[in-house]
Amino acid sequence: MTFIDDTILKGAIDLHVHVGPDYSPRYSDAIRLAREAAAAGMRAIVIKKHLASTVGEAYEASQVVPEVSVFGGIALNAPCGGLSVRSVTACVKAGGKMIWLPTTDAKYAMDLAARGHWIKEYVGGCAFGETVEPLTVLDENGALKPEVCQIMAVCKEYGAILGSGHVGPDECLALAREAHRIGYTKLEITHPNDWEGGFSIELCRELASLGATLTMAYGACSPHNGRQDPHEIADMINAVGAQHMALITDYGQVASPAPADGMRVFYYLLRRLGISDADLHAMIVTNPARLLDLEPLTEEV
């Protein structure tokens, strides 16, 4: 193991780790991810694939490494049924805790890719040489599609997190308004810092005011994901408030370090940029634990 000897990640949770085997090369499988998270003192991880469910792998990894909880889910791209209420219901009934709205097949991400955004390596059927129909959660009038409202209702019923995936700012605002209307408190706005200014501070404040949790991704600072200046993440945290946020690595690529190492570096980097230990603790321990329905730790900052 490469972990330094400290306890900074005690109780930490990473809500977004890519896992192999996958159609794209990945850092490791779920069992290795679980072992490394446990060795770092982490409490839980959520594993993700764009084109397949991770519920079975999460269950198996949790059995092999009981010291850490591993959760799975699905991303609602075409191979998983798209915006399918049936796919969501089956996933959460099997123990899935995270439902991501379209990622690789999201119209917003595909439009950005067409303009040269780094996401072009991941979107649509680029890995397969296929044409993929873009998916959006809005109808032609700008309202949420009925099936999306049903998906959110299923997530509320089963206590699952609904992540925005790679849908756009207007779509996220519509989702947040619906979540607020029905009293759903587990809407996650997935790495809004990843979209090169697409999500303004004003919009993020509005999303937070409606009860959404915004996840800030360290992966956006990586060379293969746009090289975001981490000062921008610190500014977003200060402007919106750590009580509305969680930190994720979005790691799991072969070009990235171990996700647990990435979370540790993210913590120390943000601390150096002025984010307090109390706020960091909220974003890696308290807030993600609430989303996953985990009991609060007895030793809180």
C-alpha positions as MATLAB code, in Angstrom:
seq = 'MTFIDDTILKGAIDLHVHVGPDYSPRYSDAIRLAREAAAAGMRAIVIKKHLASTVGEAYEASQVVPEVSVFGGIALNAPCGGLSVRSVTACVKAGGKMIWLPTTDAKYAMDLAARGHWIKEYVGGCAFGETVEPLTVLDENGALKPEVCQIMAVCKEYGAILGSGHVGPDECLALAREAHRIGYTKLEITHPNDWEGGFSIELCRELASLGATLTMAYGACSPHNGRQDPHEIADMINAVGAQHMALITDYGQVASPAPADGMRVFYYLLRRLGISDADLHAMIVTNPARLLDLEPLTEEV';
ca = [
       0.000    0.000    0.000;
       1.111    3.552   -0.703;
      -0.942    5.340    1.932;
       0.780    7.690    4.341;
       0.198    7.053    8.039;
      -2.514    9.494    9.058;
      -6.203    9.409    9.895;
      -7.428   12.243    7.692;
      -9.782    9.903    5.819;
     -11.281    8.251    8.883;
     -14.994    7.927    8.132;
     -14.639    9.471    4.672;
     -16.958    8.560    1.809;
     -16.350    8.902   -1.926;
     -19.645    8.973   -3.820;
     -18.103    8.609   -7.284;
     -15.422    6.064   -8.207;
     -15.172    4.399  -11.612;
     -14.647    0.652  -11.432;
     -13.418   -2.075  -13.767;
     -13.663   -4.249  -15.641;
     -15.278   -1.823  -18.024;
     -15.361   -0.976  -21.716;
     -12.770    1.695  -20.899;
      -9.588    0.730  -18.992;
      -9.954    1.305  -15.249;
      -7.643    1.503  -12.275;
      -8.994   -1.596  -10.532;
     -11.934   -3.804   -9.683;
     -14.343   -3.281   -6.784;
     -12.539   -5.570   -4.334;
      -9.230   -3.771   -4.682;
     -10.975   -0.404   -4.386;
     -12.657   -1.610   -1.193;
      -9.405   -2.876    0.289;
      -7.610    0.383   -0.417;
     -10.496    2.430    0.984;
     -10.515    0.306    4.139;
      -6.746    0.660    4.531;
      -7.157    4.444    4.369;
      -9.836    4.374    7.094;
     -12.684    5.275    4.772;
     -16.249    4.346    5.607;
     -17.797    3.848    2.169;
     -17.410    4.212   -1.576;
     -19.923    4.307   -4.418;
     -18.771    2.573   -7.593;
     -19.873    3.564  -11.069;
     -19.956    2.406  -14.671;
     -21.496    4.368  -17.509;
     -23.024    1.421  -19.346;
     -23.791   -1.225  -16.715;
     -25.103   -1.706  -13.187;
     -22.560   -1.964  -10.367;
     -24.946   -3.336   -7.725;
     -23.644   -6.918   -7.895;
     -20.008   -5.896   -7.751;
     -20.705   -3.599   -4.800;
     -22.412   -6.420   -2.893;
     -19.551   -8.845   -3.514;
     -16.878   -6.317   -2.543;
     -18.717   -5.545    0.703;
     -18.770   -9.263    1.544;
     -15.049   -9.668    0.877;
     -14.067   -6.403    2.619;
     -16.649   -5.853    5.384;
     -14.591   -3.032    6.918;
     -15.913   -0.656    4.249;
     -19.378   -0.309    2.717;
     -19.465   -0.457   -1.069;
     -22.573    0.811   -2.844;
     -23.577    0.553   -6.491;
     -26.146    1.833   -8.908;
     -26.730    2.562  -12.573;
     -26.296    5.416  -15.031;
     -29.361    5.832  -17.231;
     -27.663    5.642  -20.603;
     -29.108    3.616  -23.476;
     -27.530    0.239  -22.507;
     -29.175    0.546  -19.076;
     -32.562    1.389  -20.557;
     -32.222    5.143  -20.822;
     -34.832    7.042  -18.832;
     -36.461    3.793  -17.739;
     -38.525    3.688  -14.558;
     -38.329   -0.114  -14.720;
     -34.507   -0.075  -14.755;
     -34.444    2.271  -11.770;
     -36.963    0.244   -9.797;
     -35.090   -2.993  -10.449;
     -31.801   -1.382   -9.408;
     -33.009    0.065   -6.112;
     -34.908   -3.103   -5.220;
     -31.628   -5.005   -5.660;
     -29.859   -2.615   -3.271;
     -28.673    0.140   -5.589;
     -28.159    3.452   -3.796;
     -27.179    5.733   -6.677;
     -29.090    6.473   -9.862;
     -27.270    8.734  -12.293;
     -29.248   10.415  -15.037;
     -27.657   10.116  -18.507;
     -23.898   10.593  -18.622;
     -22.262    9.376  -21.838;
     -25.576    9.751  -23.691;
     -26.599   13.137  -22.238;
     -27.385   15.781  -24.850;
     -25.633   18.480  -22.804;
     -22.371   16.525  -22.703;
     -22.636   15.575  -26.373;
     -23.175   19.209  -27.335;
     -20.092   20.210  -25.333;
     -18.112   17.433  -27.004;
     -19.052   18.773  -30.421;
     -17.500   22.094  -29.376;
     -14.230   20.435  -28.326;
     -14.740   19.851  -24.595;
     -12.560   17.066  -23.169;
     -15.721   15.007  -22.507;
     -15.637   14.107  -26.212;
     -13.536   11.040  -25.331;
     -16.400    9.573  -23.303;
     -19.727   10.614  -24.782;
     -22.124    8.837  -27.092;
     -20.934    5.769  -28.913;
     -17.415    7.054  -29.572;
     -15.845    3.942  -28.022;
     -17.903    1.751  -30.343;
     -18.103    3.799  -33.521;
     -21.857    4.152  -33.194;
     -24.326    6.987  -33.410;
     -26.181    7.484  -30.140;
     -29.423    9.375  -29.670;
     -28.865   12.237  -27.203;
     -30.909   12.027  -24.024;
     -32.431   14.954  -22.139;
     -34.684   15.043  -19.091;
     -36.769   17.895  -20.525;
     -39.601   17.738  -23.050;
     -40.019   20.105  -26.012;
     -41.681   22.669  -23.714;
     -38.809   22.695  -21.219;
     -40.670   20.718  -18.552;
     -39.417   17.532  -16.927;
     -40.507   14.440  -18.810;
     -43.100   12.367  -16.909;
     -40.757    9.382  -16.688;
     -38.109   11.555  -15.020;
     -40.611   12.639  -12.379;
     -41.468    8.970  -11.861;
     -37.774    8.102  -11.535;
     -37.363   10.746   -8.857;
     -40.446    9.425   -7.046;
     -38.973    5.905   -7.042;
     -35.692    7.246   -5.650;
     -37.607    9.034   -2.905;
     -39.600    5.910   -2.056;
     -36.505    3.714   -1.759;
     -34.133    6.278   -0.284;
     -31.812    6.278   -3.284;
     -29.702    9.205   -4.460;
     -30.592   10.685   -7.844;
     -27.510   12.140   -9.499;
     -27.766   14.600  -12.366;
     -25.081   12.768  -14.322;
     -24.043   14.866  -17.312;
     -27.276   16.760  -17.930;
     -27.147   20.522  -18.304;
     -27.735   23.541  -16.069;
     -31.353   24.145  -17.113;
     -32.106   20.455  -16.654;
     -30.560   20.481  -13.178;
     -32.628   23.496  -12.176;
     -35.811   21.747  -13.297;
     -34.788   18.657  -11.335;
     -34.077   20.701   -8.208;
     -37.429   22.464   -8.411;
     -39.255   19.145   -8.720;
     -37.266   17.654   -5.848;
     -38.144   20.652   -3.688;
     -41.792   20.402   -4.681;
     -42.127   16.751   -3.630;
     -39.858   16.973   -0.578;
     -37.090   14.829   -2.028;
     -33.791   15.632   -0.285;
     -31.294   13.392   -2.097;
     -30.809   15.119   -5.422;
     -27.096   15.217   -6.231;
     -25.771   17.680   -8.802;
     -22.898   15.674  -10.247;
     -19.560   17.536  -10.468;
     -20.860   20.946  -11.636;
     -17.220   22.111  -11.502;
     -16.458   19.801  -14.441;
     -18.185   21.867  -17.126;
     -15.810   24.813  -17.604;
     -18.123   27.512  -16.294;
     -21.402   25.996  -17.428;
     -22.656   26.103  -13.838;
     -22.353   29.633  -12.465;
     -22.029   30.391   -8.777;
     -25.480   32.000   -8.910;
     -27.013   28.849  -10.349;
     -25.227   26.631   -7.832;
     -26.529   28.791   -4.995;
     -30.064   28.411   -6.345;
     -29.673   24.646   -6.677;
     -28.438   24.490   -3.087;
     -31.309   26.677   -1.865;
     -33.702   24.108   -3.338;
     -32.074   21.354   -1.289;
     -29.677   19.790   -3.813;
     -26.243   18.551   -2.787;
     -23.438   19.572   -5.136;
     -20.456   17.249   -5.513;
     -17.089   18.823   -6.293;
     -14.800   16.500   -8.279;
     -11.028   16.432   -7.928;
     -10.891   14.609  -11.253;
     -11.621   17.904  -13.002;
      -8.132   19.053  -11.996;
      -6.486   16.111  -13.759;
      -4.694   16.513  -17.106;
      -7.162   14.220  -18.874;
     -10.206   16.026  -17.436;
      -9.531   19.662  -18.218;
      -6.887   20.782  -15.677;
      -9.270   22.940  -13.643;
      -7.599   25.392  -11.282;
      -8.449   24.090   -7.771;
      -8.872   27.690   -6.616;
     -12.145   27.633   -8.577;
     -13.391   24.718   -6.473;
     -12.443   26.511   -3.258;
     -14.226   29.637   -4.476;
     -17.360   27.601   -5.217;
     -17.298   26.025   -1.759;
     -16.918   29.434   -0.098;
     -19.690   30.957   -2.205;
     -22.268   28.171   -1.919;
     -21.429   26.705    1.494;
     -19.901   23.384    2.513;
     -23.201   22.333    4.111;
     -24.570   21.924    0.579;
     -21.617   19.990   -0.844;
     -19.676   16.733   -0.910;
     -16.235   15.992   -2.288;
     -15.715   13.212   -4.810;
     -12.644   12.057   -6.678;
     -14.304   10.839   -9.903;
     -11.165    8.675  -10.083;
     -10.751    5.165  -11.399;
      -9.016    6.009  -14.666;
      -5.735    4.257  -15.382;
      -4.043    7.657  -15.634;
      -5.092    8.601  -12.076;
      -3.685    7.506   -8.708;
      -5.624    5.280   -6.309;
      -8.964    6.959   -5.525;
      -8.244    6.891   -1.781;
      -4.950    8.686   -2.408;
      -6.798   11.175   -4.579;
      -9.278   11.964   -1.809;
      -6.443   12.517    0.645;
      -4.647   14.920   -1.713;
      -7.936   16.728   -2.441;
      -8.455   17.238    1.293;
      -4.986   18.674    1.898;
      -5.137   20.820   -1.230;
      -8.417   22.451   -0.239;
      -7.158   22.924    3.303;
      -4.135   24.768    1.877;
      -6.541   26.939   -0.128;
      -8.304   28.008    3.063;
     -11.154   25.522    3.480;
     -11.527   24.681    7.169;
     -11.185   21.202    8.635;
     -14.795   21.445    9.837;
     -16.037   22.177    6.317;
     -13.854   19.447    4.839;
     -15.187   16.971    7.388;
     -18.741   17.933    6.458;
     -18.029   17.361    2.769;
     -16.276   13.993    3.011;
     -17.951   12.495    6.100;
     -21.218   14.052    7.266;
     -22.981   15.066    4.059;
     -22.322   11.908    2.017;
     -23.289    9.756    5.019;
     -26.660   11.507    5.117;
     -27.226   10.839    1.434;
     -26.436    7.143    1.957;
     -28.595    6.853    5.112;
     -25.584    5.977    7.254;
     -25.717    6.768   10.951;
     -23.664    9.815   12.031;
     -20.275    8.926   13.450;
     -19.932    9.349   17.185;
     -16.814   11.491   16.806;
     -17.820   14.518   14.747;
     -15.677   17.634   14.308;
];
